[in-house]
Amino acid sequence: MLPKAIKEKYELVVGLEVHAQLLTNSKMYTSDSTEYGNLPNTNISVITLGHPGTMPKVNKRAVEFAMRMGLACHSEITRRNIFARKNYFYPDLPKGYQITQDKGPICVGGQVPITLASGEEKSIALTRIHMEEDAGKSMHLAGEVDTLVDFNRAGVPLIEIVSEPDIRTSEEAYAYLVEIKKLVRYLDICDGNMEEGSLRCDANISVRLFGDPELGKKVEVKNMNSFRNVARAIEHEFERQIELIESGTEIISETRTFDATTGTTASMRTKEDLNDYRYFPEPDLSPVVISEEWLSGIKAAMPALPRELHHKFVHTYGLPEYDASVLTDSKEIALFFEKLCTETENYKAASNWMMGPVKSYLNELTLHISDFPVTPEKLAALIHLIDDGKVSFTVASQKLYPEMLKNGQKQPLEIAQDLNLIQESDENSIKPIIEQILSENSKKVEEYKSGKKGLMGMFMGQVMKKSQGKADPKVASRILTELLEND
Amino acid sequence: MKIDVNTLKKIAHLARLEFDEQGAEKMTQDMTQILDWVEKLNEVDTTDVAPITTMSSEENVLREDVVGSHLSHERGLKNAPQRDSDYFRVPKVLE
C-alpha cells in the first residue's frame, strides 16, 4: 500500500470509452438479425463475412439511436456524416477493416451530469459519440489448438461514447457509468447489460502531480466487465503509476488488461504492437445527411430522461431526494410511478407504496415491474380508499393489497366489500359499539378517570376487536375521548 | 516521397504480407515511383473543392431496420480454410 502522503500528491486523470450495443433488429450495414444467443454463425450474410464485391447499407434506426443519445447528452449533431475504414487484421473482423466514423462523428461534444455520494454534482464532458460495427466473437478455449470464431455479433451496431479526461476519482467513473447506463435504457437504445457485453468500457488512465498542467502518459485498460471492476482497475492503476513515478521508472503508453480475480492489470503484448489503423473514408457508403426535419422528428419523440424525472419528482411532487433517486433508478419503475401520479395527487403515499410494498413484492419474486399484477390505476384506487378513510393503512397493506396481488382484475373497493374490510367511519354506527364497551368495562373507565390514561390503548383495542378492525381509528378515538372525558 | 526498407517492412507487416528480402531494394524503388506519380495530384489547386468520399452523388441510401435473409450456416462456412460444424477455426491468437 502506498503511503497516504505520497498518494495525495498525485491527481488521477481518467477518460472513459463506452461501447453500447444498439437495440436494433438488424445489423449496422446489413439485414442480418442481431438476436443474441442464436447458434454460432447463423446470423451471417456475405456482407458480414466480408466476401468480395458486397456492399454495405446503413441501418436508419441505428443512426436515429445515435442521434437520441447525442440529444440526451446535449451534443451537437453532425449534419453530414461519412464513415471511415479502420484497418487492422484480426480473425474476428473478416473484412480486414471496421466501418466506423473517424472525422465528423455523429455527435460532437456534450456532457453527462453525475451526482456523487456526497451530493456533489459534476459534469463530465464528452468528446464525441460515433457509430460503428461490432466485431465477431473469438473463443480461445483451453485445450483447443485453434481459436474458434463466431460471426453472429460481427456487424451489430454500436455507438462509442468517448468522454474527455474529466474524471478524477474511481467514484466519479462509477457514477458516470451508472448515468450512461440509465440514459441508454431510458432512451431504449441499449439494454445496458455490462455482464453480457452490451455495454463495454475501456479506461484511459494517467496520473500527474497536482498543479501540473501537462497530462501524464496514459494507459488504456480493457476487459472490465462490471462497473465495480472499472472502479477497481482505476484504483489499481492509480497506485501502480504513482509507484512507477516515485521509483523513477517511466510509464509506458500501452494497453493493459484487467484481471478481476487479482484486481490488477497486466500488459497486453499482442502481435499488433504498432497500431496504425490507416483510417480513410469508406467509399462504399454514401453520406448520411440529417435534415432539420429528421432531427426535429427525433427531438419530438425523445422520452423523459432520468434527471428530468428526478427533478420533477422532487420539485413538482415534493418528494425527498432519496425517493426520487430510488424511483428513477429504473425507467420502468419511474414510468409506472408517473402513471400512478396521474391517478392520485397523494404523491408521498404513492412513493411509499412503490418503494415499500411494490418493490418488496418484486424483489421477493424477482419479478420485473412489467410483471406486476396491479395496474397503476388500481394502486391509485387503493391509495384513494385509504385517503377517503374507507380502509385503514394497516388493513390496506395487510389484507387488501395481498388480495389485489392475487387478483389483479378486481377493483380494490370491490375486494374490500367482498372481504368486508370497509372501515366504519360513520359516527352513528361506531358510537353504539363504544358505548357498549364502556358499559362492559365500568371499572376500567373509573381507573381511566382517576388518571390511568394509558388505558386508552386497551379501549381502542376493544373497539377494533368488536368492529373486526373496521372502525376508523380516527373517528373511534375521537368518540372514545369524548365519552370518557365528558362523562 | 522516398520509401525506405523500414517503411516497406512496416507496410508488409500491416498487410500481413511476406516479401523476399533480396527484392526489397527494387520494391522500395517501385513504391517510391508509385507515390511520386500519385503526388502529381498535389499540383492541382483544390483550395475551394470539397473532398469527395464516394464516387456516387447519392445521399441517405438507408435501410429500414428489418431483418432480411441470411446466408445458411453451411454455406457461410463452406469456403473456410478450417472449420468445424459450428465455428470458423483460425490459428490461436491468444494463449
Coordinates of C-alpha atoms in Angstrom, one line a residue:
Chain A
M1 CA 0.0 0.0 0.0
L2 CA 1.2 3.5 -0.9
P3 CA 1.6 5.9 2.0
K4 CA -1.2 8.4 2.0
A5 CA 1.1 11.4 2.0
I6 CA 2.6 10.2 -1.3
K7 CA -0.8 9.3 -2.9
E8 CA -2.2 12.7 -2.0
K9 CA 0.4 14.5 -4.1
Y10 CA -1.0 13.0 -7.3
E11 CA -4.0 13.6 -9.3
L12 CA -5.9 10.9 -11.1
V13 CA -7.0 11.7 -14.7
V14 CA -9.4 9.3 -16.4
G15 CA -11.3 9.3 -19.7
L16 CA -13.8 6.5 -20.5
E17 CA -14.7 5.0 -23.8
V18 CA -18.0 3.2 -23.6
H19 CA -19.3 1.0 -26.4
A20 CA -23.1 0.5 -26.3
Q21 CA -24.7 -2.2 -28.5
L22 CA -27.8 -0.8 -30.1
L23 CA -31.1 -2.5 -29.7
T24 CA -31.9 -2.7 -33.4
N25 CA -33.4 -5.7 -35.1
S26 CA -30.8 -5.9 -37.8
K27 CA -27.1 -5.1 -38.1
M28 CA -25.4 -1.8 -38.8
Y29 CA -24.7 -2.3 -42.5
T30 CA -26.6 -5.5 -43.4
S31 CA -30.0 -7.0 -42.7
D32 CA -28.8 -10.0 -40.6
S33 CA -30.5 -10.4 -37.3
T34 CA -28.8 -9.1 -34.2
E35 CA -30.6 -11.6 -32.0
Y36 CA -28.5 -12.7 -29.1
G37 CA -27.9 -16.4 -28.2
N38 CA -28.5 -17.9 -31.6
L39 CA -26.5 -20.9 -32.8
P40 CA -22.9 -19.8 -33.8
N41 CA -22.5 -18.5 -37.3
T42 CA -26.2 -18.4 -38.2
N43 CA -26.8 -14.6 -38.1
I44 CA -24.5 -14.2 -41.1
S45 CA -24.5 -12.9 -44.7
V46 CA -22.0 -12.3 -47.4
I47 CA -21.6 -8.8 -46.1
T48 CA -20.9 -9.9 -42.5
L49 CA -18.4 -12.4 -43.7
G50 CA -16.6 -9.8 -45.8
H51 CA -17.0 -11.5 -49.2
P52 CA -15.6 -9.6 -52.1
G53 CA -17.9 -7.4 -54.0
T54 CA -20.5 -7.0 -51.3
M55 CA -21.9 -3.6 -50.5
P56 CA -22.9 -2.3 -47.0
K57 CA -26.0 -0.2 -46.4
V58 CA -26.7 1.9 -43.3
N59 CA -29.4 1.0 -40.9
K60 CA -31.6 4.0 -40.5
R61 CA -32.7 3.2 -36.9
A62 CA -29.1 2.9 -35.7
V63 CA -28.5 6.4 -36.9
E64 CA -31.6 7.6 -35.1
F65 CA -30.5 5.8 -31.9
A66 CA -27.1 7.6 -32.1
M67 CA -29.0 10.9 -32.5
R68 CA -31.1 10.2 -29.5
M69 CA -28.0 9.6 -27.3
G70 CA -26.5 12.8 -28.7
L71 CA -29.6 14.8 -27.9
A72 CA -29.8 13.4 -24.4
C73 CA -26.2 14.5 -23.8
H74 CA -26.6 17.9 -25.4
S75 CA -24.1 17.1 -28.1
E76 CA -24.0 18.9 -31.4
I77 CA -25.5 16.6 -34.1
T78 CA -23.3 16.4 -37.2
R79 CA -25.5 17.1 -40.3
R80 CA -23.3 15.4 -42.9
N81 CA -22.0 12.1 -41.8
I82 CA -19.4 10.0 -43.5
F83 CA -18.0 6.7 -42.5
A84 CA -14.4 5.6 -42.3
R85 CA -12.4 2.3 -42.6
K86 CA -10.3 1.4 -39.6
N87 CA -7.9 -1.1 -40.9
Y88 CA -6.5 -4.0 -38.9
F89 CA -6.2 -7.7 -39.1
Y90 CA -7.8 -9.8 -36.5
P91 CA -9.8 -13.0 -37.2
D92 CA -13.0 -11.6 -35.7
L93 CA -13.0 -8.9 -38.4
P94 CA -13.4 -10.7 -41.8
K95 CA -13.2 -7.6 -44.0
G96 CA -9.9 -6.5 -42.5
Y97 CA -11.4 -3.2 -41.5
Q98 CA -14.1 -1.9 -39.3
I99 CA -16.6 0.6 -40.7
T100 CA -16.7 3.4 -38.1
Q101 CA -16.6 7.1 -38.1
D102 CA -13.3 9.0 -37.8
K103 CA -13.6 12.6 -38.8
G104 CA -17.0 14.1 -38.2
P105 CA -18.6 11.7 -35.6
I106 CA -22.4 11.9 -35.5
C107 CA -22.3 13.6 -32.1
V108 CA -19.8 16.2 -31.1
G109 CA -19.3 17.5 -27.5
G110 CA -22.0 17.4 -24.9
Q111 CA -21.9 16.3 -21.3
V112 CA -23.2 13.8 -18.8
P113 CA -24.0 15.2 -15.3
I114 CA -23.3 12.9 -12.4
T115 CA -24.2 13.1 -8.7
L116 CA -21.7 11.8 -6.2
A117 CA -22.5 10.1 -2.8
S118 CA -21.7 13.4 -1.1
G119 CA -24.5 15.0 -3.1
E120 CA -21.9 17.0 -5.1
E121 CA -22.9 17.5 -8.8
K122 CA -20.3 17.3 -11.6
S123 CA -20.5 17.4 -15.3
I124 CA -18.4 15.0 -17.4
A125 CA -17.8 16.5 -20.9
L126 CA -18.0 14.2 -23.9
T127 CA -15.6 14.4 -26.8
R128 CA -17.8 12.6 -29.2
I129 CA -20.2 9.8 -29.9
H130 CA -19.8 7.9 -33.1
M131 CA -21.4 5.0 -34.9
E132 CA -19.6 1.7 -35.8
E133 CA -20.0 -2.0 -36.0
D134 CA -19.1 -4.7 -33.5
A135 CA -16.6 -7.5 -34.3
G136 CA -17.3 -11.2 -34.1
K137 CA -16.5 -13.3 -31.1
S138 CA -13.3 -15.3 -30.8
M139 CA -13.1 -18.1 -28.3
H140 CA -9.7 -19.2 -27.1
L141 CA -10.6 -22.4 -25.3
A142 CA -8.2 -24.2 -23.1
G143 CA -7.1 -27.5 -24.8
E144 CA -8.1 -26.2 -28.2
V145 CA -5.3 -25.8 -30.7
D146 CA -7.4 -23.3 -32.7
T147 CA -9.2 -20.1 -31.9
L148 CA -12.9 -20.5 -32.7
V149 CA -14.8 -17.6 -34.3
D150 CA -18.5 -16.9 -34.3
F151 CA -19.6 -14.0 -36.6
N152 CA -23.1 -13.6 -35.2
R153 CA -22.0 -10.4 -33.4
A154 CA -20.0 -9.1 -36.3
G155 CA -21.7 -6.0 -37.7
V156 CA -24.0 -5.4 -34.7
P157 CA -24.5 -1.6 -34.4
L158 CA -22.5 0.2 -31.7
I159 CA -22.1 3.7 -30.5
E160 CA -18.9 4.6 -28.9
I161 CA -19.2 7.3 -26.3
V162 CA -15.9 9.0 -25.6
S163 CA -15.5 11.2 -22.6
E164 CA -13.0 14.0 -22.0
P165 CA -10.3 13.2 -19.4
D166 CA -12.6 14.9 -16.8
I167 CA -12.9 12.0 -14.3
R168 CA -10.8 12.4 -11.1
T169 CA -11.8 9.5 -8.9
S170 CA -13.0 6.0 -9.3
E171 CA -16.3 7.0 -7.7
E172 CA -16.8 9.5 -10.5
A173 CA -16.1 6.9 -13.1
Y174 CA -18.6 4.6 -11.4
A175 CA -21.3 7.3 -11.2
Y176 CA -20.6 8.2 -14.9
L177 CA -21.2 4.6 -16.0
V178 CA -24.4 4.4 -13.9
E179 CA -25.6 7.5 -15.6
I180 CA -24.7 6.3 -19.1
K181 CA -26.5 3.0 -18.4
K182 CA -29.6 4.8 -17.2
L183 CA -29.5 7.1 -20.2
V184 CA -29.3 4.3 -22.8
R185 CA -32.0 2.4 -21.0
Y186 CA -34.4 5.3 -20.8
L187 CA -33.7 6.1 -24.4
D188 CA -34.5 2.4 -25.3
I189 CA -31.3 2.2 -27.4
C190 CA -29.3 -0.4 -25.5
D191 CA -30.2 -2.8 -22.7
G192 CA -27.2 -1.6 -20.7
N193 CA -26.1 -5.1 -19.6
M194 CA -22.4 -4.9 -18.9
E195 CA -22.1 -8.5 -17.8
E196 CA -23.5 -9.7 -21.2
G197 CA -21.3 -7.2 -23.0
S198 CA -24.0 -5.0 -24.4
L199 CA -22.2 -2.1 -22.6
R200 CA -18.4 -2.2 -22.6
C201 CA -15.9 0.2 -21.1
D202 CA -12.3 0.9 -21.7
A203 CA -10.5 3.4 -19.4
N204 CA -7.7 5.8 -20.3
I205 CA -5.9 6.4 -17.1
S206 CA -3.0 8.7 -16.2
V207 CA -1.6 10.4 -13.1
R208 CA 0.2 13.7 -12.6
L209 CA 1.3 15.9 -9.7
F210 CA -1.4 18.3 -8.5
G211 CA -0.9 21.5 -10.3
D212 CA 0.9 20.1 -13.2
P213 CA -0.7 21.5 -16.4
E214 CA 0.6 18.6 -18.5
L215 CA -1.2 15.3 -18.6
G216 CA 0.8 12.2 -17.7
K217 CA 1.4 9.2 -20.1
K218 CA -1.9 7.4 -20.5
V219 CA -2.5 3.7 -20.1
E220 CA -5.5 2.1 -21.7
V221 CA -7.2 -0.6 -19.6
K222 CA -9.6 -3.1 -21.1
N223 CA -11.5 -6.2 -20.1
M224 CA -13.5 -4.9 -17.2
N225 CA -16.9 -6.5 -17.2
S226 CA -18.7 -4.6 -14.5
F227 CA -18.9 -1.0 -13.1
R228 CA -17.3 -2.2 -9.9
N229 CA -14.3 -3.7 -11.9
V230 CA -13.8 -0.4 -13.8
A231 CA -13.5 1.3 -10.4
R232 CA -11.1 -1.4 -9.1
A233 CA -9.0 -1.2 -12.2
I234 CA -8.7 2.6 -11.9
E235 CA -7.7 2.4 -8.2
H236 CA -5.1 -0.2 -9.1
E237 CA -3.7 1.8 -12.0
F238 CA -3.6 5.0 -9.9
E239 CA -1.3 3.3 -7.3
R240 CA 0.7 1.4 -9.9
Q241 CA 1.5 4.5 -11.9
I242 CA 2.4 6.5 -8.8
E243 CA 4.7 3.8 -7.6
L244 CA 6.4 3.8 -11.0
I245 CA 6.9 7.6 -10.9
E246 CA 8.1 7.5 -7.3
S247 CA 10.7 4.9 -8.2
G248 CA 11.8 6.8 -11.1
T249 CA 10.5 4.4 -13.8
E250 CA 9.0 5.7 -16.9
I251 CA 5.3 4.9 -17.6
I252 CA 4.8 3.3 -21.0
S253 CA 1.7 4.2 -23.0
E254 CA 0.3 0.8 -23.6
T255 CA -2.9 -1.3 -23.4
R256 CA -3.3 -3.3 -20.3
T257 CA -5.9 -6.0 -19.4
F258 CA -7.7 -6.2 -16.0
D259 CA -7.8 -9.4 -14.1
A260 CA -10.9 -9.5 -11.9
T261 CA -9.6 -12.2 -9.7
T262 CA -6.4 -10.4 -8.6
G263 CA -7.7 -6.8 -9.1
T264 CA -4.6 -6.0 -11.1
T265 CA -3.7 -5.0 -14.6
A266 CA -1.2 -6.7 -16.9
S267 CA 0.4 -5.5 -20.2
M268 CA -1.3 -6.9 -23.3
R269 CA 1.5 -7.9 -25.6
T270 CA -0.3 -8.6 -28.8
K271 CA 1.3 -9.0 -32.2
E272 CA -0.4 -5.8 -33.3
D273 CA 2.2 -3.7 -31.4
L274 CA 2.3 -0.9 -33.8
N275 CA -1.3 0.3 -34.2
D276 CA -1.6 2.0 -37.4
Y277 CA -5.2 1.9 -38.5
R278 CA -4.8 3.9 -41.7
Y279 CA -8.2 5.5 -41.5
F280 CA -9.7 6.6 -44.8
P281 CA -13.2 7.5 -45.9
E282 CA -15.4 4.4 -46.6
P283 CA -16.1 4.6 -50.3
D284 CA -18.9 2.1 -50.3
L285 CA -21.3 4.2 -48.2
S286 CA -22.8 7.4 -49.3
P287 CA -23.1 10.3 -46.8
V288 CA -25.9 10.3 -44.2
V289 CA -27.3 13.7 -44.2
I290 CA -29.5 14.7 -41.3
S291 CA -32.1 17.3 -42.2
E292 CA -33.7 19.7 -39.9
E293 CA -36.9 17.8 -40.3
W294 CA -35.4 14.5 -39.5
L295 CA -33.7 15.9 -36.4
S296 CA -36.8 17.7 -35.1
G297 CA -38.8 14.5 -35.5
I298 CA -36.3 12.6 -33.3
K299 CA -36.3 15.5 -30.8
A300 CA -40.0 15.5 -30.6
A301 CA -40.1 11.8 -29.8
M302 CA -37.5 11.9 -27.1
P303 CA -38.6 10.2 -23.9
A304 CA -38.3 11.7 -20.5
L305 CA -34.8 11.3 -19.1
P306 CA -33.9 10.1 -15.7
R307 CA -32.6 13.5 -14.5
E308 CA -35.7 15.3 -15.8
L309 CA -38.0 12.8 -13.9
H310 CA -35.8 13.1 -10.8
H311 CA -36.2 16.9 -10.9
K312 CA -40.0 16.6 -11.5
F313 CA -40.4 14.1 -8.6
V314 CA -38.6 16.5 -6.2
H315 CA -39.9 19.8 -7.4
T316 CA -43.4 19.1 -8.7
Y317 CA -44.3 16.2 -6.5
G318 CA -42.4 17.4 -3.5
L319 CA -40.7 14.1 -2.8
P320 CA -37.5 13.7 -0.9
E321 CA -34.3 13.3 -2.9
Y322 CA -34.0 9.8 -1.7
D323 CA -37.4 8.8 -3.0
A324 CA -36.7 10.5 -6.4
S325 CA -33.4 8.5 -6.7
V326 CA -35.0 5.2 -5.9
L327 CA -38.0 5.8 -8.2
T328 CA -35.8 6.9 -11.2
D329 CA -33.3 4.1 -10.8
S330 CA -35.1 2.1 -13.4
K331 CA -37.1 3.6 -16.3
E332 CA -40.0 1.1 -15.9
I333 CA -40.4 1.9 -12.2
A334 CA -40.3 5.6 -12.9
L335 CA -42.9 5.4 -15.7
F336 CA -45.1 3.2 -13.5
F337 CA -44.9 5.9 -10.8
E338 CA -45.6 8.6 -13.3
K339 CA -48.7 6.8 -14.3
L340 CA -49.7 6.4 -10.7
C341 CA -49.2 10.1 -10.2
T342 CA -51.7 10.9 -12.9
E343 CA -54.3 9.0 -10.9
T344 CA -53.5 10.3 -7.4
E345 CA -52.2 13.5 -6.0
N346 CA -51.0 11.9 -2.8
Y347 CA -47.5 11.7 -4.2
K348 CA -45.8 10.8 -1.0
A349 CA -48.2 7.9 -0.4
A350 CA -47.7 6.8 -4.0
S351 CA -43.9 6.9 -3.5
N352 CA -44.2 5.0 -0.2
W353 CA -46.3 2.3 -1.9
M354 CA -43.8 2.0 -4.7
M355 CA -40.7 1.9 -2.5
G356 CA -42.3 -0.4 0.1
P357 CA -44.9 -3.0 -0.8
V358 CA -44.5 -2.9 -4.6
K359 CA -40.7 -3.2 -4.6
S360 CA -40.6 -5.8 -1.9
Y361 CA -43.1 -7.9 -3.8
L362 CA -41.0 -7.6 -7.0
N363 CA -37.8 -8.3 -5.2
E364 CA -39.2 -11.3 -3.3
L365 CA -40.3 -13.0 -6.5
T366 CA -37.5 -11.5 -8.6
L367 CA -40.1 -10.0 -11.0
H368 CA -39.9 -7.1 -13.3
I369 CA -42.4 -4.2 -12.9
S370 CA -43.9 -5.2 -16.2
D371 CA -45.0 -8.5 -14.5
F372 CA -46.6 -6.6 -11.6
P373 CA -50.2 -7.8 -11.4
V374 CA -51.7 -4.5 -10.2
T375 CA -52.1 -1.6 -12.6
P376 CA -51.2 2.0 -11.6
E377 CA -54.9 2.8 -11.7
K378 CA -55.8 0.1 -9.2
L379 CA -52.9 1.0 -6.9
A380 CA -54.1 4.6 -7.1
A381 CA -57.6 3.5 -6.2
L382 CA -56.2 1.7 -3.2
I383 CA -54.5 4.9 -2.1
H384 CA -57.8 6.7 -2.5
L385 CA -59.6 4.2 -0.3
I386 CA -57.1 5.0 2.5
D387 CA -57.3 8.7 1.9
D388 CA -61.1 8.6 2.0
G389 CA -61.0 6.7 5.2
K390 CA -62.7 3.7 3.7
V391 CA -59.9 1.3 4.8
S392 CA -57.1 1.9 7.3
F393 CA -53.5 1.7 6.0
T394 CA -52.9 -1.4 8.1
V395 CA -55.9 -3.2 6.5
A396 CA -54.9 -1.9 3.1
S397 CA -51.4 -3.2 3.3
Q398 CA -52.0 -6.4 5.1
K399 CA -55.3 -7.6 3.8
L400 CA -56.4 -5.7 0.7
Y401 CA -53.0 -5.4 -1.1
P402 CA -52.2 -9.2 -0.9
E403 CA -55.7 -9.9 -2.3
M404 CA -55.0 -7.5 -5.2
L405 CA -51.7 -9.2 -6.0
K406 CA -53.6 -12.5 -6.2
N407 CA -56.5 -11.0 -8.2
G408 CA -55.3 -8.1 -10.3
Q409 CA -58.6 -7.8 -12.2
K410 CA -60.7 -6.7 -9.3
Q411 CA -61.0 -3.1 -8.1
P412 CA -59.8 -2.6 -4.6
L413 CA -63.1 -1.3 -3.5
E414 CA -64.8 -4.5 -4.7
I415 CA -62.3 -6.7 -2.9
A416 CA -62.7 -4.6 0.3
Q417 CA -66.5 -5.0 0.1
D418 CA -66.2 -8.7 -0.7
L419 CA -63.9 -9.3 2.3
N420 CA -66.0 -6.9 4.5
L421 CA -63.0 -4.7 5.1
I422 CA -64.6 -1.3 4.6
Q423 CA -63.8 0.8 7.5
E424 CA -66.7 2.1 9.6
S425 CA -66.3 5.9 9.9
D426 CA -69.9 6.6 10.4
E427 CA -70.2 8.0 13.9
N428 CA -73.7 6.6 14.3
S429 CA -72.5 3.0 13.9
I430 CA -69.3 3.3 15.9
K431 CA -70.8 5.1 18.9
P432 CA -73.0 2.2 20.0
I433 CA -70.1 -0.2 19.9
I434 CA -68.0 2.2 22.1
E435 CA -70.9 2.8 24.5
Q436 CA -71.3 -0.9 24.9
I437 CA -67.5 -1.4 25.6
L438 CA -67.5 1.3 28.1
S439 CA -70.5 -0.1 30.0
E440 CA -69.0 -3.6 30.0
N441 CA -65.8 -2.2 31.4
S442 CA -67.0 0.3 34.0
K443 CA -64.2 -0.5 36.4
K444 CA -61.6 0.4 33.8
V445 CA -63.5 3.6 33.0
E446 CA -63.2 4.6 36.6
E447 CA -59.5 3.9 36.6
Y448 CA -59.1 5.9 33.4
K449 CA -60.9 8.8 35.0
S450 CA -58.7 8.7 38.1
G451 CA -55.7 9.2 35.9
K452 CA -54.7 5.9 34.2
K453 CA -54.7 7.5 30.7
G454 CA -52.7 4.6 29.4
L455 CA -55.9 2.5 29.3
M456 CA -56.9 4.4 26.1
G457 CA -55.0 1.8 24.1
M458 CA -56.9 -1.0 25.7
F459 CA -60.2 0.6 24.8
M460 CA -59.2 1.2 21.3
G461 CA -58.1 -2.4 21.0
Q462 CA -61.5 -3.5 22.2
V463 CA -63.2 -1.2 19.6
M464 CA -61.1 -2.7 16.8
K465 CA -61.8 -6.2 18.0
K466 CA -65.5 -5.7 18.3
S467 CA -65.7 -3.9 14.9
Q468 CA -63.5 -6.6 13.4
G469 CA -60.9 -4.0 12.5
K470 CA -63.3 -1.9 10.5
A471 CA -63.8 1.1 12.8
D472 CA -62.0 4.1 11.5
P473 CA -59.4 4.6 14.2
K474 CA -59.5 8.4 13.9
V475 CA -63.3 8.5 14.4
A476 CA -63.2 5.8 17.1
S477 CA -60.5 7.6 19.1
R478 CA -62.4 10.9 18.9
I479 CA -65.7 9.4 20.2
L480 CA -63.8 7.5 22.9
T481 CA -62.1 10.6 24.2
E482 CA -65.4 12.5 24.1
L483 CA -67.3 9.9 26.0
L484 CA -64.5 9.3 28.6
E485 CA -63.7 13.0 29.2
N486 CA -67.2 14.5 29.1
D487 CA -69.0 11.9 31.2
Chain B
M1 CA 8.4 10.7 -51.2
K2 CA 11.1 8.1 -50.6
I3 CA 10.1 4.7 -49.3
D4 CA 12.9 3.1 -47.2
V5 CA 13.2 -0.5 -46.2
N6 CA 11.8 0.1 -42.7
T7 CA 8.7 1.6 -44.1
L8 CA 8.4 -1.3 -46.5
K9 CA 8.7 -3.7 -43.7
K10 CA 6.1 -1.9 -41.7
I11 CA 3.7 -1.9 -44.6
A12 CA 4.3 -5.6 -45.2
H13 CA 3.6 -6.3 -41.6
L14 CA 0.4 -4.3 -41.6
A15 CA -0.8 -6.0 -44.7
R16 CA 0.3 -9.4 -43.4
L17 CA 2.4 -10.0 -46.5
E18 CA 5.8 -11.6 -46.7
F19 CA 8.4 -10.5 -49.2
D20 CA 11.8 -11.7 -50.4
E21 CA 14.5 -9.6 -48.6
Q22 CA 16.5 -9.7 -51.8
G23 CA 13.8 -7.9 -53.7
A24 CA 13.5 -5.2 -51.1
E25 CA 15.6 -2.6 -52.8
K26 CA 13.6 -3.0 -56.0
M27 CA 10.3 -2.8 -54.2
T28 CA 11.2 0.4 -52.4
Q29 CA 12.1 1.9 -55.7
D30 CA 8.8 0.8 -57.3
M31 CA 6.8 2.1 -54.3
T32 CA 8.6 5.4 -54.4
Q33 CA 7.8 5.7 -58.1
I34 CA 4.1 5.0 -57.5
L35 CA 3.9 7.6 -54.7
D36 CA 5.7 10.1 -56.9
W37 CA 3.2 9.5 -59.6
V38 CA 0.2 10.0 -57.2
E39 CA 1.9 13.1 -55.8
K40 CA 1.3 14.7 -59.2
L41 CA -2.2 15.3 -57.9
N42 CA -0.7 17.8 -55.4
E43 CA -0.1 20.1 -58.3
V44 CA -3.8 20.7 -58.7
D45 CA -5.2 23.6 -56.8
T46 CA -8.0 22.3 -54.6
T47 CA -8.5 25.3 -52.4
D48 CA -12.3 25.6 -52.7
V49 CA -13.0 22.0 -53.6
A50 CA -14.8 19.9 -51.0
P51 CA -13.3 16.4 -50.6
I52 CA -15.4 13.6 -52.0
T53 CA -15.7 10.4 -50.2
T54 CA -17.6 8.3 -52.7
M55 CA -17.9 8.3 -56.4
S56 CA -21.7 8.3 -56.2
S57 CA -23.5 11.6 -55.7
E58 CA -26.2 9.8 -53.7
E59 CA -27.1 10.7 -50.1
N60 CA -29.0 8.9 -47.4
V61 CA -29.1 5.5 -49.0
L62 CA -30.5 3.9 -45.9
R63 CA -32.0 0.6 -45.0
E64 CA -35.1 0.2 -42.7
D65 CA -34.3 -1.8 -39.6
V66 CA -35.8 -5.0 -40.9
V67 CA -34.2 -8.5 -40.7
G68 CA -33.7 -9.9 -44.1
S69 CA -32.5 -13.2 -45.5
H70 CA -29.4 -14.9 -44.0
L71 CA -26.7 -17.0 -45.5
S72 CA -27.3 -20.5 -44.4
H73 CA -24.9 -21.7 -41.7
E74 CA -23.5 -24.4 -44.0
R75 CA -22.9 -22.1 -47.0
G76 CA -21.4 -19.5 -44.7
L77 CA -18.8 -21.9 -43.5
K78 CA -18.3 -23.5 -46.9
N79 CA -15.2 -21.6 -48.0
A80 CA -13.5 -21.5 -44.6
P81 CA -9.9 -22.9 -44.8
Q82 CA -10.6 -24.5 -41.5
R83 CA -13.8 -25.1 -39.7
D84 CA -15.9 -27.5 -37.6
S85 CA -19.6 -28.0 -37.5
D86 CA -20.2 -24.7 -35.7
Y87 CA -17.2 -22.4 -36.0
F88 CA -14.6 -20.9 -38.2
R89 CA -11.2 -22.1 -37.0
V90 CA -8.2 -19.9 -37.1
P91 CA -4.7 -20.3 -35.6
K92 CA -4.7 -19.5 -31.9
V93 CA -4.5 -15.8 -31.4
L94 CA -4.1 -15.6 -27.6
E95 CA -2.6 -18.1 -25.2

